[in-house]
């Protein structure tokens, strides 16, 4: 049985081929509301001060118990989310959980789906960091670099869901440099995951992703090794 996240991603792929942007936005908003309602319910039963993983589908797909065993971590990823989407749900996704720290990963959907430039995405990202700092105080905020991607059209493992990110390789590098600089300004920790997943041309090693965007188990294990020392 498909998870809600996978259903949403399949729907996005199908609807984009029909240019049904308005209808896609409608279903996407319903999906977001459902996830936010789930987070709000979870907040009432959280024990202690958890580590919040905050992001898009790359976060949502990650099995935190498997890759970060023994950590009091909760998953607040939502498929398809942009930086602006995260800004709009800080209260329920982050503040309501009273986290000890936040692990942040977002930005690829801004450039892939919304077609924003690295500069436009960075401007939204800075607003997100400002909001997190204002609402969460001085807790550690760990910002992951945007992961590389690749054109997965010839990868038989992708099962029809293809994210052609190879053409965004330089944009991802440019955005990561901007995120690195913002981390200095807002006293956040920047973690360079990108360099651990990439080839020399700045695309992702195909062994780390089946669809060109989302890490597979091997990819998530690399990410885990990068993040564990900060948890």
mmCIF file of C-alpha atoms in Angstrom:
data_model
loop_
_atom_site.group_PDB
_atom_site.id
_atom_site.type_symbol
_atom_site.label_atom_id
_atom_site.label_comp_id
_atom_site.label_asym_id
_atom_site.label_seq_id
_atom_site.Cartn_x
_atom_site.Cartn_y
_atom_site.Cartn_z
ATOM 1 C CA UNK A 1 0.000 0.000 0.000
ATOM 2 C CA UNK A 2 1.294 3.458 -0.921
ATOM 3 C CA UNK A 3 1.918 5.981 1.835
ATOM 4 C CA UNK A 4 0.207 9.382 1.723
ATOM 5 C CA UNK A 5 3.544 10.917 0.741
ATOM 6 C CA UNK A 6 4.052 8.528 -2.178
ATOM 7 C CA UNK A 7 0.452 8.995 -3.341
ATOM 8 C CA UNK A 8 0.988 12.743 -3.375
ATOM 9 C CA UNK A 9 4.210 12.457 -5.382
ATOM 10 C CA UNK A 10 2.582 10.143 -7.933
ATOM 11 C CA UNK A 11 -0.307 12.606 -8.232
ATOM 12 C CA UNK A 12 2.144 15.458 -8.765
ATOM 13 C CA UNK A 13 3.895 13.561 -11.559
ATOM 14 C CA UNK A 14 0.628 12.654 -13.299
ATOM 15 C CA UNK A 15 -0.940 16.091 -12.993
ATOM 16 C CA UNK A 16 2.123 17.983 -14.135
ATOM 17 C CA UNK A 17 1.964 16.125 -17.446
ATOM 18 C CA UNK A 18 -1.554 17.518 -17.917
ATOM 19 C CA UNK A 19 -0.593 21.054 -16.844
ATOM 20 C CA UNK A 20 -3.298 20.916 -14.162
ATOM 21 C CA UNK A 21 -1.603 23.429 -11.890
ATOM 22 C CA UNK A 22 -4.743 24.728 -10.190
ATOM 23 C CA UNK A 23 -6.050 21.258 -9.379
ATOM 24 C CA UNK A 24 -2.604 20.184 -8.187
ATOM 25 C CA UNK A 25 -2.463 23.149 -5.827
ATOM 26 C CA UNK A 26 -5.884 22.178 -4.454
ATOM 27 C CA UNK A 27 -4.842 18.601 -3.662
ATOM 28 C CA UNK A 28 -1.495 19.780 -2.358
ATOM 29 C CA UNK A 29 -3.219 22.093 0.134
ATOM 30 C CA UNK A 30 -5.461 19.250 1.327
ATOM 31 C CA UNK A 31 -2.381 17.064 1.807
ATOM 32 C CA UNK A 32 -0.616 19.829 3.734
ATOM 33 C CA UNK A 33 -3.601 20.375 6.025
ATOM 34 C CA UNK A 34 -3.780 16.663 6.772
ATOM 35 C CA UNK A 35 -0.107 16.549 7.704
ATOM 36 C CA UNK A 36 -0.344 19.677 9.868
ATOM 37 C CA UNK A 37 -3.327 18.217 11.714
ATOM 38 C CA UNK A 38 -1.269 15.083 12.346
ATOM 39 C CA UNK A 39 1.652 17.144 13.679
ATOM 40 C CA UNK A 40 -0.608 19.127 15.993
ATOM 41 C CA UNK A 41 -2.009 15.910 17.441
ATOM 42 C CA UNK A 42 1.497 14.503 17.915
ATOM 43 C CA UNK A 43 2.634 17.642 19.750
ATOM 44 C CA UNK A 44 0.283 16.878 22.634
ATOM 45 C CA UNK A 45 2.037 13.573 23.311
ATOM 46 C CA UNK A 46 5.705 14.424 22.774
ATOM 47 C CA UNK A 47 8.073 13.378 25.536
ATOM 48 C CA UNK A 48 10.962 15.684 26.415
ATOM 49 C CA UNK A 49 12.522 18.052 23.892
ATOM 50 C CA UNK A 50 12.938 16.203 20.603
ATOM 51 C CA UNK A 51 15.181 16.833 17.641
ATOM 52 C CA UNK A 52 12.938 18.115 14.848
ATOM 53 C CA UNK A 53 13.801 17.134 11.277
ATOM 54 C CA UNK A 54 12.142 19.914 9.279
ATOM 55 C CA UNK A 55 11.866 19.792 5.497
ATOM 56 C CA UNK A 56 10.287 18.419 2.342
ATOM 57 C CA UNK A 57 9.870 14.899 0.927
ATOM 58 C CA UNK A 58 13.551 14.043 1.390
ATOM 59 C CA UNK A 59 12.984 14.469 5.108
ATOM 60 C CA UNK A 60 9.498 12.944 5.037
ATOM 61 C CA UNK A 61 10.794 9.746 3.427
ATOM 62 C CA UNK A 62 13.580 9.266 5.951
ATOM 63 C CA UNK A 63 13.076 6.541 8.560
ATOM 64 C CA UNK A 64 14.493 8.368 11.568
ATOM 65 C CA UNK A 65 14.363 5.353 13.864
ATOM 66 C CA UNK A 66 16.387 3.347 11.366
ATOM 67 C CA UNK A 67 19.019 5.921 10.474
ATOM 68 C CA UNK A 68 19.194 7.769 13.818
ATOM 69 C CA UNK A 69 18.599 5.034 16.408
ATOM 70 C CA UNK A 70 18.412 6.063 20.034
ATOM 71 C CA UNK A 71 17.776 9.708 19.214
ATOM 72 C CA UNK A 72 14.603 11.445 20.332
ATOM 73 C CA UNK A 73 13.855 12.629 16.797
ATOM 74 C CA UNK A 74 10.565 13.476 15.110
ATOM 75 C CA UNK A 75 9.873 13.854 11.406
ATOM 76 C CA UNK A 76 8.276 17.094 10.243
ATOM 77 C CA UNK A 77 8.833 16.724 6.512
ATOM 78 C CA UNK A 78 6.054 17.258 3.967
ATOM 79 C CA UNK A 79 6.349 16.218 0.338
ATOM 80 C CA UNK A 80 6.542 19.049 -2.171
ATOM 81 C CA UNK A 81 7.199 21.773 0.392
ATOM 82 C CA UNK A 82 9.110 24.897 -0.527
ATOM 83 C CA UNK A 83 10.909 27.290 1.787
ATOM 84 C CA UNK A 84 7.762 29.423 2.003
ATOM 85 C CA UNK A 85 5.721 26.386 3.013
ATOM 86 C CA UNK A 86 8.080 25.776 5.928
ATOM 87 C CA UNK A 87 7.817 29.413 6.994
ATOM 88 C CA UNK A 88 4.034 29.077 7.080
ATOM 89 C CA UNK A 89 4.089 25.995 9.322
ATOM 90 C CA UNK A 90 6.849 26.784 11.819
ATOM 91 C CA UNK A 91 4.419 27.050 14.731
ATOM 92 C CA UNK A 92 2.818 23.616 14.433
ATOM 93 C CA UNK A 93 5.791 21.756 12.949
ATOM 94 C CA UNK A 94 8.592 23.148 15.111
ATOM 95 C CA UNK A 95 7.561 25.436 17.973
ATOM 96 C CA UNK A 96 4.713 23.192 19.084
ATOM 97 C CA UNK A 97 7.179 20.336 19.577
ATOM 98 C CA UNK A 98 9.460 22.376 21.890
ATOM 99 C CA UNK A 99 12.588 21.026 20.197
ATOM 100 C CA UNK A 100 16.097 20.778 21.583
ATOM 101 C CA UNK A 101 17.428 21.415 18.066
ATOM 102 C CA UNK A 102 16.253 21.629 14.463
ATOM 103 C CA UNK A 103 17.691 19.784 11.452
ATOM 104 C CA UNK A 104 16.734 21.749 8.332
ATOM 105 C CA UNK A 105 16.673 20.673 4.686
ATOM 106 C CA UNK A 106 14.672 22.616 2.114
ATOM 107 C CA UNK A 107 15.103 24.465 -1.174
ATOM 108 C CA UNK A 108 15.173 21.938 -3.998
ATOM 109 C CA UNK A 109 11.437 22.258 -4.729
ATOM 110 C CA UNK A 110 11.798 26.023 -5.035
ATOM 111 C CA UNK A 111 14.230 25.581 -7.913
ATOM 112 C CA UNK A 112 12.807 22.379 -9.424
ATOM 113 C CA UNK A 113 9.047 23.017 -9.230
ATOM 114 C CA UNK A 114 8.617 26.767 -8.727
ATOM 115 C CA UNK A 115 11.619 27.562 -10.968
ATOM 116 C CA UNK A 116 13.135 30.090 -8.589
ATOM 117 C CA UNK A 117 16.733 31.169 -9.009
ATOM 118 C CA UNK A 118 19.298 30.431 -6.298
ATOM 119 C CA UNK A 119 19.113 34.091 -5.249
ATOM 120 C CA UNK A 120 15.311 34.073 -4.989
ATOM 121 C CA UNK A 121 15.399 30.837 -3.024
ATOM 122 C CA UNK A 122 18.101 32.208 -0.734
ATOM 123 C CA UNK A 123 16.014 35.289 0.047
ATOM 124 C CA UNK A 124 13.161 33.053 1.238
ATOM 125 C CA UNK A 125 15.621 30.831 3.107
ATOM 126 C CA UNK A 126 16.962 33.811 5.020
ATOM 127 C CA UNK A 127 13.433 34.725 6.085
ATOM 128 C CA UNK A 128 12.986 31.140 7.297
ATOM 129 C CA UNK A 129 16.139 31.345 9.418
ATOM 130 C CA UNK A 130 15.022 34.695 10.828
ATOM 131 C CA UNK A 131 11.643 33.229 11.814
ATOM 132 C CA UNK A 132 13.219 30.149 13.367
ATOM 133 C CA UNK A 133 15.615 32.281 15.389
ATOM 134 C CA UNK A 134 12.850 34.637 16.533
ATOM 135 C CA UNK A 135 10.502 31.829 17.550
ATOM 136 C CA UNK A 136 12.931 29.190 18.824
ATOM 137 C CA UNK A 137 15.564 31.347 20.472
ATOM 138 C CA UNK A 138 19.119 30.094 20.667
ATOM 139 C CA UNK A 139 18.558 26.379 20.169
ATOM 140 C CA UNK A 140 20.936 24.738 17.671
ATOM 141 C CA UNK A 141 19.763 24.954 14.070
ATOM 142 C CA UNK A 142 21.613 22.569 11.766
ATOM 143 C CA UNK A 143 21.229 23.446 8.089
ATOM 144 C CA UNK A 144 21.988 20.702 5.624
ATOM 145 C CA UNK A 145 23.296 21.604 2.207
ATOM 146 C CA UNK A 146 20.885 20.900 -0.630
ATOM 147 C CA UNK A 147 21.628 17.420 -1.940
ATOM 148 C CA UNK A 148 22.773 16.923 -5.538
ATOM 149 C CA UNK A 149 20.525 15.205 -8.059
ATOM 150 C CA UNK A 150 20.882 13.533 -11.424
ATOM 151 C CA UNK A 151 18.837 12.711 -14.524
ATOM 152 C CA UNK A 152 17.337 9.332 -13.672
ATOM 153 C CA UNK A 153 15.500 8.639 -16.936
ATOM 154 C CA UNK A 154 17.599 5.552 -17.674
ATOM 155 C CA UNK A 155 17.528 4.159 -14.153
ATOM 156 C CA UNK A 156 15.263 1.111 -14.153
ATOM 157 C CA UNK A 157 14.798 1.311 -10.387
ATOM 158 C CA UNK A 158 12.827 4.564 -10.484
ATOM 159 C CA UNK A 159 9.507 2.831 -11.351
ATOM 160 C CA UNK A 160 8.423 5.710 -13.567
ATOM 161 C CA UNK A 161 8.947 8.514 -11.045
ATOM 162 C CA UNK A 162 11.784 10.585 -12.487
ATOM 163 C CA UNK A 163 13.257 13.826 -11.186
ATOM 164 C CA UNK A 164 15.647 15.269 -13.833
ATOM 165 C CA UNK A 165 17.856 17.316 -11.534
ATOM 166 C CA UNK A 166 21.118 17.038 -13.445
ATOM 167 C CA UNK A 167 20.476 20.394 -15.119
ATOM 168 C CA UNK A 168 20.216 22.089 -11.718
ATOM 169 C CA UNK A 169 23.680 21.006 -10.581
ATOM 170 C CA UNK A 170 25.227 24.484 -10.672
ATOM 171 C CA UNK A 171 22.149 26.140 -9.162
ATOM 172 C CA UNK A 172 22.344 23.731 -6.229
ATOM 173 C CA UNK A 173 26.028 24.546 -5.722
ATOM 174 C CA UNK A 174 25.266 28.283 -5.855
ATOM 175 C CA UNK A 175 22.409 28.012 -3.358
ATOM 176 C CA UNK A 176 24.516 25.947 -0.982
ATOM 177 C CA UNK A 177 27.160 28.651 -0.891
ATOM 178 C CA UNK A 178 24.492 31.207 0.001
ATOM 179 C CA UNK A 179 23.138 28.924 2.738
ATOM 180 C CA UNK A 180 26.654 28.504 4.114
ATOM 181 C CA UNK A 181 27.032 32.283 4.412
ATOM 182 C CA UNK A 182 23.599 32.703 6.011
ATOM 183 C CA UNK A 183 24.496 30.118 8.633
ATOM 184 C CA UNK A 184 27.357 32.341 9.760
ATOM 185 C CA UNK A 185 25.032 35.332 10.007
ATOM 186 C CA UNK A 186 22.348 33.535 12.037
ATOM 187 C CA UNK A 187 24.708 31.372 14.097
ATOM 188 C CA UNK A 188 23.504 28.116 12.590
ATOM 189 C CA UNK A 189 25.588 25.043 11.817
ATOM 190 C CA UNK A 190 26.100 24.281 8.128
ATOM 191 C CA UNK A 191 26.599 20.606 7.250
ATOM 192 C CA UNK A 192 28.009 19.846 3.809
ATOM 193 C CA UNK A 193 26.181 16.688 2.801
ATOM 194 C CA UNK A 194 26.366 17.608 -0.890
ATOM 195 C CA UNK A 195 30.059 16.784 -1.268
ATOM 196 C CA UNK A 196 29.516 13.308 0.201
ATOM 197 C CA UNK A 197 26.835 12.424 -2.351
ATOM 198 C CA UNK A 198 28.179 13.993 -5.544
ATOM 199 C CA UNK A 199 30.304 13.119 -8.537
ATOM 200 C CA UNK A 200 32.934 15.472 -9.974
ATOM 201 C CA UNK A 201 30.298 17.195 -12.141
ATOM 202 C CA UNK A 202 28.227 17.979 -9.013
ATOM 203 C CA UNK A 203 25.464 15.513 -9.862
ATOM 204 C CA UNK A 204 24.481 12.783 -7.410
ATOM 205 C CA UNK A 205 26.129 9.386 -7.556
ATOM 206 C CA UNK A 206 23.395 7.148 -9.032
ATOM 207 C CA UNK A 207 24.068 4.522 -6.363
ATOM 208 C CA UNK A 208 22.644 6.943 -3.772
ATOM 209 C CA UNK A 209 19.260 7.616 -5.430
ATOM 210 C CA UNK A 210 16.898 5.615 -7.609
ATOM 211 C CA UNK A 211 14.800 8.525 -8.892
ATOM 212 C CA UNK A 212 17.414 11.263 -9.222
ATOM 213 C CA UNK A 213 16.282 13.255 -6.186
ATOM 214 C CA UNK A 214 15.428 11.242 -3.081
ATOM 215 C CA UNK A 215 18.160 9.215 -1.384
ATOM 216 C CA UNK A 216 17.769 5.462 -1.276
ATOM 217 C CA UNK A 217 18.944 3.461 1.733
ATOM 218 C CA UNK A 218 22.594 3.859 0.762
ATOM 219 C CA UNK A 219 22.101 7.591 0.341
ATOM 220 C CA UNK A 220 20.373 8.037 3.676
ATOM 221 C CA UNK A 221 23.195 6.156 5.387
ATOM 222 C CA UNK A 222 25.699 8.638 3.980
ATOM 223 C CA UNK A 223 23.531 11.506 5.216
ATOM 224 C CA UNK A 224 23.252 9.884 8.639
ATOM 225 C CA UNK A 225 27.025 9.676 8.968
ATOM 226 C CA UNK A 226 27.245 13.399 8.198
ATOM 227 C CA UNK A 227 24.607 14.390 10.761
ATOM 228 C CA UNK A 228 25.115 12.004 13.668
ATOM 229 C CA UNK A 229 27.847 14.016 15.358
ATOM 230 C CA UNK A 230 25.533 17.034 15.544
ATOM 231 C CA UNK A 231 22.652 15.185 17.235
#
